[in-house]
Amino acid sequence: MGRTGVGVAHRRLRVRVRVRGTVQGVGFRPFVYRHAVALGLAGFVRNDSEGVLIEAQGLETAVDELCRVLEECAPPLARVDAVEATTIPPLAASDGFEIVQSKDVGAPAVPVSFDSATCDECLAEVDDASNRRYRYPFTNCTNCGPRYTIVIAVPYDRAATTMATFHMCAECLTEYEDPADRRFHAQPNACPRCGPQLRYADTTGKVFSQSEEALDMALDALRSGRILAVKGLGGYHLATDATDADAVGELRRRKARDDKPFAVMVGDLEEAGRLCHLDAEASRLLVSPRRPIVVAARRSGSLVDRAVAPGLREIGLMLPYTPLHHLLMSGVGRPLVMTSGNLSDDPIAHVDEDAFERLGPLVDGVLLHDRAIQVRCDDSVVRSAGGRLQALRRSRGYAPETFRLPGPALRQVLAVGAESKNTVSVVKGSMLVPSHHIGDLEHLATYESFVHATRHLCHLYGVEPELVVHDLHPEYLSTKYALEMGLDTLAVQHHHAHVASCLLERRRTGPVVGVAFDGLGLGPDGSLWGGEFLVADLHGFERAGHLAAVGLPGGSAAIKEPWRMAVTWARAALGEDAAQAIGSKLDPRAAQVLAILERGNPPQTTSAGRLFDAVAALVGIRSRITYEGQAAIELEALAGSVAPEEAPLYPVGTSRTEGAIVLDPRPLVACVIEEIERGTEPGIVAAGFHRSLAHALSSVAGEIARDRDIDTVALSGGVFQNVRLAQAAELALTDIGLRVLVHREVPPNDAGISVGQAAVAAFAPAV
Ligand SMILES: [Zn+2]
Ligand SMILES: [Zn+2]
């Protein structure tokens, strides 16, 4: 912003300052108050529906200083998007500076803050035997604590949160009302006398004990290898000793989860560093107030049991983010598995009655409390990819952070996302808000959660959708929901949405060459896309290239059973007889698959994800999967010990059809088969596959960029969660002089689809 003007040094004036961004519920008003008082300014500060509004009157130099401070020294949880100051007529009588109560004016449009990990000052109080909050698990302040997960409505005030039922004691109220106190207007402020209490219950919900005793009972149970349900910020965790093979195995059996990795909570960064290799970015992410799960390569000989992440080189670590976690970790003294409290793929339990019903059969005891969770919110998952953030799941700690659109949207939008890894997004003004992680809609409970989340997000931001945007796939439950709303709708192709989500987060509008590699998404031609080169911007796209199409035998069975794609690709590369010989070694039903491919007219797909499945099965690591993406993840892990530049480079074909370039992996697949038959180490073959595909996709993208005179390539889609592939592709593209956009804050997987849909719909011409 501009300064308030030049003039006489001792000029007195009054300004009205509008501050936009995440500025409510983050201690912004007391921050303004303290600086205004120190600068001798008169006036007021208050929250309203647009953010924070300040009027300040005094010496021009003091007013200028206040504006500087607003922009440069905001409190830790605040995110200031804009500071706009205008000079207004001074008031004749004006002294003192005050914080004025929130006014509920008009439709709320203010971002709510994310849930934030316990700050150091609160932690020190919890550890201090002389403090009244000693060992109190719900200690928080203006700089930390629950936010989004307890918010029922905005403006953000205690009465509109699940803390409304707790009445502050005199001491807490004094803190709450004192602008000089760290807990001034900390809405979830609480202490052992007036706030939420811990309980320890058996699996039927019978409460044994409260408070300190409850904690001790939980600690005893965890130390002796039991499995507990623990109520956290956004839902229940299932917790058990991560170093105890029996406990981890038992948890897998009860949760009906064969291989999908469990997250592990460790006491501090030092312990995390003993378990995993952490670069500076991974360390920064672990200790950030968002406290996501950080995926990192495990050290050999680490204490954590192998069964925590079978077949993988990486594990997901996180640090404690509530005082309760800190008390648990210091009490147990060992890493704990902390996995979502659910059976198999159901949504995480967050309501007590439901938790007892669903989790009771899985656990030996329940550690809970009496503060309700308003919004179910899983832990977020991120990693450092070559020293840069890569979000894999944005949820607790990230939701509901907003993204800024390149300009004001033409309309209010609801985007309902994809079918798996679903999120929804809303658009209002220049703001795009993605929801927390919702999950796979094919599960009824998750679908219900989707409906609830959609309504809640619209309600919180006062969005009345003028356009509902959905995937092209008519069978997605999100699509059906959108079409049943009775509003104007827009279908956005799946891979266009992927590329658009990358453009939005990198603050570009295109056109770019978007390389969208993922599982399956419906194309406008009715085939199943998934290895696409799209010349795209926020308005539209043209399919300039793609992987060669092959048959997808057995529909959804082909996704769960990678051996089927191995047969498909072996047939495409080497013919019927070779495919029969190779396939029969993988599964006795290979002949049936070949018959489907020959005569059954199976759907055609260009999916890169299915190509990874095929190669994983061909190198012999996996014929069946128990979680999405497992074959590709294990193929990347298998390649792990081979340096990227030492991997063999196999041939890949290209051709042109109807103006589009076809990347033909058949020679590559033939080489993979030949190498394995010759007895080459599977890790080397896996590394060679990654390197060769990265080179091939880069040269195709490069050719399209040259043809169209475009200088930028965007990499999106779930396949680019594969760091080895993504980094090799980025390197190769940079080498030929192209700028490369990769995902950082928006997941490259289908969790980003609603973001891309929303970005397209925000600027779509009249529909
Ligand atoms: Zn705090
Ligand atoms: Zn109190």
Short mmCIF file of C-alpha atoms and ligand atoms in Angstrom, two decimals, residues 132 168-169 172 190-191 193-194, ligand 2:
data_model
loop_
_atom_site.label_atom_id
_atom_site.label_comp_id
_atom_site.label_asym_id
_atom_site.label_seq_id
_atom_site.Cartn_x
_atom_site.Cartn_y
_atom_site.Cartn_z
CA ARG A 132 -2.64 -23.74 36.91
CA MET A 168 -15.13 -19.70 31.48
CA CYS A 169 -14.11 -19.44 35.13
CA CYS A 172 -9.97 -17.60 32.27
CA ALA A 190 -9.96 -23.18 28.96
CA CYS A 191 -8.40 -24.50 32.15
CA ARG A 193 -11.54 -25.87 36.33
CA CYS A 194 -13.80 -24.77 33.50
ZN ZN B 2 -10.87 -21.65 33.54
#
